């Protein structure tokens, strides 16, 4: 008989949690049951899964009794505290937070790129940062064919990456502005970063801060892109720099990416041909027809969209491109469920 799994979603009431439930509904994973977990505040709330209403339960260590696969997206501190509890009770954890990403014992996985890293898991698998994932899907085929020397990326990130409360804050600010309020009278308590001292409105704005500032005046989000790229590509020599910007888009991260390849035989055409065949990539690149990826068109799609591929005007091996994906799906919920599907296919889920 085929194995069937008891699956838990931690943070089921959140922006990513809601999408995890959606992705599980259509997943090829053989699911026996789904348990929805969140904070005490959400206890008793009903959420639909495959036309059935499930009751949200309060997360406690024993929530994981009998669970085979636990998908976590309730913030780093919850993962740090509860992921080991889940593993202790026999579950394999796919964690969408940054809690374990740089732990050398924890595989950091984008299935299209480094699925085989799953073989070394000890119970926890980390889902990379949303901006890193889509960049890896687009760049790994190029790295494999031509080698990658350097990446410089600027992101244009949607507000849903900061959770439900940030979405609500932006919508209220937009309405207030349309109703005639002045920017200085807008309420801002969440963005650019809930835990930082100052908050600024995002409505009709662009904020060059995602997460708090860290070494060399780069933000944590920017460091995540640097460090996670090196880990996923298993290449400590690759040069990476990022500038991460929040823009007033609800769903879908966009990235302007500049790369320098090692092999000078690469051309725009050969890179386009590679990406046409690449798993998880949709090439949308025809300037003559004004065809290029757009955040709005990426919403609720699992793929990463690539376009505007062009040569740098001064550097021989340099290329520019525009890469877009749904941050809640490939950037979070879909990549997590895809990891669970890979674990199943590779026989790496321990069944309770
Ligand atoms: P709740 O809705 O009960 O607060 P988002 O990223 O959209 O802000 O969502 C965060 C998710 O993490 C929500 O599902 C939220 O549940 C959950 N969460 C926050 N704090 C806790 C906690 N202490 N225990 C369990 N889940 C939590």
XYZ file of C-alpha atoms and ligand atoms in Angstrom:
379
model
C 0.000 0.000 0.000
C 1.188 3.535 -0.744
C 2.369 5.601 2.209
C 0.025 8.401 3.181
C 1.069 11.314 5.340
C -0.243 13.282 8.270
C 0.735 16.876 7.452
C 0.790 19.926 9.769
C 0.842 23.580 8.675
C 2.303 25.893 11.327
C 1.166 29.482 10.770
C -1.917 28.297 8.857
C -3.712 31.644 9.295
C -0.845 33.677 7.805
C -0.223 34.946 4.272
C 2.116 32.026 3.441
C 0.155 29.487 5.534
C -2.988 30.134 3.484
C -1.039 29.412 0.299
C 0.513 26.279 1.829
C -3.016 24.949 2.374
C -3.873 25.773 -1.263
C -0.705 24.079 -2.554
C -1.403 20.954 -0.457
C -4.902 20.758 -1.949
C -3.482 20.188 -5.421
C -0.241 18.439 -4.401
C 0.737 14.990 -5.650
C 1.673 14.160 -2.045
C -0.517 11.324 -0.721
C -2.149 13.075 2.240
C -3.984 11.210 5.006
C -4.786 14.264 7.156
C -3.986 17.967 7.538
C -3.616 19.723 10.895
C -3.770 23.524 10.987
C -1.757 25.248 13.728
C -1.472 28.907 14.723
C -1.383 31.045 17.872
C -3.930 30.949 20.695
C -5.646 33.923 19.027
C -6.766 31.746 16.100
C -7.808 28.664 18.094
C -11.205 27.427 16.854
C -11.096 29.375 13.579
C -12.323 27.268 10.612
C -10.389 27.068 7.335
C -11.290 25.088 4.224
C -9.191 22.201 2.921
C -10.588 20.285 -0.068
C -14.196 21.386 0.602
C -13.963 20.380 4.266
C -13.752 22.852 7.137
C -10.806 22.204 9.442
C -10.472 23.767 12.889
C -7.297 25.705 13.659
C -5.541 24.428 16.780
C -3.175 26.230 19.132
C 0.468 25.285 18.510
C 1.966 23.295 21.409
C 4.836 20.755 21.368
C 2.422 17.819 21.381
C 0.680 19.169 18.266
C 3.254 17.078 16.357
C 2.319 13.684 17.810
C 1.619 11.445 14.804
C 2.653 14.118 12.255
C 4.906 12.963 9.381
C 5.538 16.293 7.606
C 5.348 19.758 9.221
C 5.458 22.920 7.124
C 6.470 25.938 9.224
C 5.760 29.601 8.405
C 5.044 31.386 11.674
C 8.268 33.369 12.124
C 11.830 32.462 13.078
C 11.357 32.339 16.845
C 8.447 29.873 16.545
C 10.544 27.661 14.245
C 13.533 27.747 16.618
C 11.321 26.670 19.498
C 8.957 24.199 17.836
C 10.793 22.638 14.853
C 13.031 20.548 17.187
C 9.844 19.475 19.060
C 8.341 18.299 15.775
C 11.525 16.394 14.836
C 11.653 14.835 18.319
C 8.174 13.444 17.667
C 9.235 11.911 14.352
C 8.167 14.589 11.852
C 10.273 15.990 9.042
C 10.139 19.797 9.059
C 10.186 22.078 6.018
C 10.891 25.500 7.492
C 10.071 28.667 5.581
C 11.798 31.026 8.056
C 15.459 32.056 8.256
C 15.932 30.173 11.580
C 18.015 27.261 10.229
C 18.986 28.317 6.704
C 22.682 28.824 7.349
C 23.026 25.843 9.729
C 25.588 23.539 8.031
C 23.546 20.511 9.150
C 20.390 21.792 7.422
C 19.914 21.477 3.646
C 18.738 24.712 1.974
C 16.779 23.542 -1.029
C 15.345 24.767 -4.308
C 14.251 21.456 -5.908
C 15.084 22.555 -9.472
C 18.641 23.364 -8.351
C 19.837 21.132 -5.485
C 17.204 18.515 -4.723
C 19.954 15.976 -3.963
C 20.940 17.999 -0.858
C 17.788 16.519 0.743
C 19.606 13.195 1.207
C 21.670 14.705 4.037
C 18.738 15.993 6.112
C 18.498 15.306 9.847
C 14.822 16.198 10.209
C 14.826 19.884 9.231
C 14.992 21.263 5.680
C 15.133 25.017 5.124
C 13.198 26.829 2.437
C 15.352 29.729 1.151
C 14.370 33.390 1.217
C 11.735 34.242 -1.402
C 14.021 36.577 -3.380
C 16.823 34.016 -3.402
C 14.616 31.183 -4.674
C 13.468 32.859 -7.891
C 16.992 34.108 -8.587
C 18.356 30.539 -8.213
C 15.713 29.078 -10.547
C 16.645 31.623 -13.242
C 20.433 31.601 -12.808
C 21.315 27.985 -12.084
C 20.880 26.784 -15.695
C 23.204 29.626 -16.794
C 25.722 28.741 -14.055
C 25.713 25.102 -15.159
C 26.326 25.981 -18.805
C 28.722 28.928 -18.540
C 29.830 29.304 -14.904
C 28.934 32.388 -12.866
C 31.525 34.828 -11.603
C 29.338 37.630 -10.223
C 25.708 38.546 -9.482
C 24.405 42.047 -8.714
C 20.686 42.101 -7.963
C 18.161 44.820 -7.127
C 14.777 43.610 -5.923
C 11.324 45.151 -6.149
C 9.497 43.159 -3.473
C 5.783 42.788 -2.788
C 4.309 43.621 0.602
C 2.864 40.131 1.179
C 6.410 38.988 1.997
C 6.004 40.919 5.250
C 2.786 39.079 6.184
C -0.925 39.770 6.592
C -0.463 42.799 8.873
C 1.751 44.531 6.293
C -0.801 43.880 3.527
C -3.500 45.443 5.716
C -1.288 48.430 6.533
C -0.544 49.140 2.849
C -4.218 48.845 1.838
C -5.248 51.293 4.558
C -2.529 53.756 3.572
C -3.525 53.565 -0.110
C -7.179 54.213 0.759
C -6.206 57.090 3.070
C -4.113 58.697 0.310
C -6.941 58.310 -2.223
C -9.256 59.908 0.346
C -6.948 62.944 0.432
C -4.741 62.299 3.480
C -1.224 63.746 3.334
C 1.761 61.303 3.485
C 2.816 62.679 6.897
C -0.625 61.824 8.338
C -0.576 58.145 7.286
C -0.368 55.397 9.929
C 2.756 53.190 9.662
C 3.530 50.636 12.390
C 4.796 47.601 10.462
C 6.918 48.599 7.479
C 9.713 48.642 6.515
C 10.420 46.249 9.393
C 8.181 45.579 12.406
C 11.030 45.184 14.873
C 12.945 48.330 13.845
C 12.671 51.734 15.534
C 11.183 53.791 12.707
C 8.274 53.066 10.395
C 7.461 54.693 7.055
C 4.454 54.554 4.736
C 4.742 52.291 1.677
C 1.750 53.739 -0.211
C 2.993 55.372 -3.438
C 6.516 54.878 -2.087
C 9.594 52.632 -2.438
C 11.481 51.643 0.729
C 15.120 50.517 0.361
C 14.985 48.525 3.606
C 13.758 44.938 4.080
C 14.567 43.487 7.529
C 17.016 45.283 9.857
C 20.427 46.705 8.951
C 23.487 44.533 9.518
C 27.219 44.352 8.621
C 28.566 46.845 6.053
C 25.161 48.624 6.123
C 23.518 45.869 4.109
C 20.145 44.675 5.441
C 19.554 41.108 6.614
C 17.415 40.499 3.520
C 20.408 41.506 1.377
C 22.766 39.275 3.383
C 20.279 36.401 3.025
C 20.517 36.713 -0.767
C 24.329 36.734 -0.598
C 24.829 33.868 1.861
C 21.991 31.630 0.660
C 23.157 31.897 -2.975
C 26.630 30.666 -1.984
C 25.142 27.777 0.011
C 22.610 26.663 -2.630
C 25.133 26.930 -5.475
C 27.867 25.335 -3.288
C 30.212 28.120 -4.372
C 31.907 30.357 -1.815
C 33.839 32.190 -4.546
C 30.840 33.580 -6.400
C 30.554 37.361 -5.966
C 27.054 38.484 -4.919
C 25.664 41.877 -3.895
C 22.023 42.809 -3.392
C 19.839 45.871 -2.861
C 16.381 44.895 -1.586
C 13.497 47.327 -2.011
C 9.867 47.065 -0.898
C 7.347 48.487 -3.358
C 3.552 48.882 -3.090
C 2.746 45.655 -4.958
C 0.642 43.030 -3.156
C 1.995 39.789 -4.653
C 4.928 38.997 -6.968
C 8.579 39.925 -6.477
C 10.518 41.439 -9.407
C 14.311 41.487 -9.704
C 16.751 43.298 -11.946
C 19.732 40.950 -12.134
C 23.189 41.608 -13.602
C 25.497 38.625 -14.061
C 29.020 38.050 -15.297
C 29.524 34.551 -16.730
C 32.886 32.755 -16.892
C 32.596 31.306 -20.395
C 32.698 34.007 -23.083
C 30.795 31.870 -25.610
C 27.485 32.833 -23.915
C 25.135 34.960 -26.007
C 21.686 36.411 -25.380
C 20.288 33.794 -27.754
C 22.078 30.873 -26.077
C 20.892 32.012 -22.626
C 17.322 32.318 -23.950
C 17.571 28.801 -25.413
C 18.816 27.429 -22.094
C 15.992 29.061 -20.150
C 13.376 27.764 -22.605
C 14.344 24.243 -21.455
C 14.961 25.033 -17.786
C 12.699 23.469 -15.129
C 10.327 25.918 -13.445
C 11.222 28.766 -15.839
C 8.970 30.544 -18.340
C 10.804 32.734 -20.845
C 8.889 35.927 -21.670
C 11.362 37.868 -23.736
C 10.304 39.665 -26.890
C 10.956 43.421 -26.819
C 9.544 43.803 -30.357
C 6.155 42.697 -28.977
C 6.637 44.366 -25.544
C 6.706 40.952 -23.918
C 8.413 40.764 -20.525
C 7.555 39.400 -17.059
C 5.208 41.435 -14.860
C 4.392 40.966 -11.157
C 0.620 41.076 -11.788
C 0.847 38.219 -14.296
C 2.876 36.059 -11.892
C 0.188 35.945 -9.196
C -0.862 32.375 -8.294
C 1.620 30.869 -10.783
C 4.274 28.404 -9.648
C 6.884 29.307 -12.272
C 9.645 31.910 -12.404
C 9.326 34.299 -15.357
C 12.439 35.650 -17.105
C 12.808 38.347 -19.737
C 14.641 41.536 -20.799
C 17.795 39.442 -21.316
C 20.430 41.693 -22.870
C 24.171 42.154 -23.085
C 25.945 44.667 -20.888
C 27.158 47.583 -22.993
C 30.687 47.604 -21.545
C 31.491 44.239 -19.966
C 32.004 41.391 -22.426
C 30.655 38.566 -20.263
C 27.983 40.699 -18.585
C 24.216 40.221 -19.032
C 21.118 41.868 -17.559
C 17.694 40.317 -17.022
C 14.326 40.805 -15.288
C 13.090 37.938 -13.127
C 9.592 37.743 -11.609
C 7.811 35.159 -9.470
C 4.947 34.903 -6.987
C 6.727 35.371 -3.649
C 3.985 33.505 -1.776
C 4.136 30.484 -4.118
C 7.599 29.712 -5.565
C 9.084 32.067 -2.986
C 7.434 30.257 -0.075
C 4.432 27.889 -0.071
C 5.017 26.113 -3.393
C 8.753 25.626 -2.828
C 7.943 24.127 0.624
C 5.307 21.743 -0.741
C 7.581 20.908 -3.685
C 10.308 19.960 -1.146
C 7.765 17.708 0.615
C 6.933 16.076 -2.743
C 10.668 15.537 -3.405
C 11.119 13.995 0.066
C 8.258 11.604 -0.703
C 9.604 10.708 -4.158
C 13.103 10.082 -2.771
C 11.789 8.018 0.163
C 13.161 10.488 2.707
C 10.061 10.944 4.897
C 10.089 8.832 8.039
C 6.554 7.629 8.569
C 5.289 7.607 12.163
P -2.162 33.977 14.247
O -2.978 34.319 13.059
O -2.906 33.136 15.226
O -1.432 35.140 14.856
P 1.880 36.362 8.746
O 3.246 35.983 8.228
O 0.881 36.552 7.657
O 1.983 37.521 9.687
O 1.372 35.113 9.600
C 2.044 34.644 10.732
C 1.493 33.286 11.128
O 2.216 32.856 12.289
C 0.021 33.311 11.533
O -0.584 32.100 11.170
C 0.110 33.431 13.031
O -1.006 32.951 13.722
C 1.301 32.538 13.309
N 1.838 32.820 14.640
C 2.274 33.999 15.121
N 2.657 33.865 16.412
C 2.440 32.578 16.758
C 2.614 31.806 17.933
N 3.087 32.346 19.057
N 2.268 30.484 17.917
C 1.792 29.926 16.792
N 1.600 30.599 15.619
C 1.925 31.907 15.613
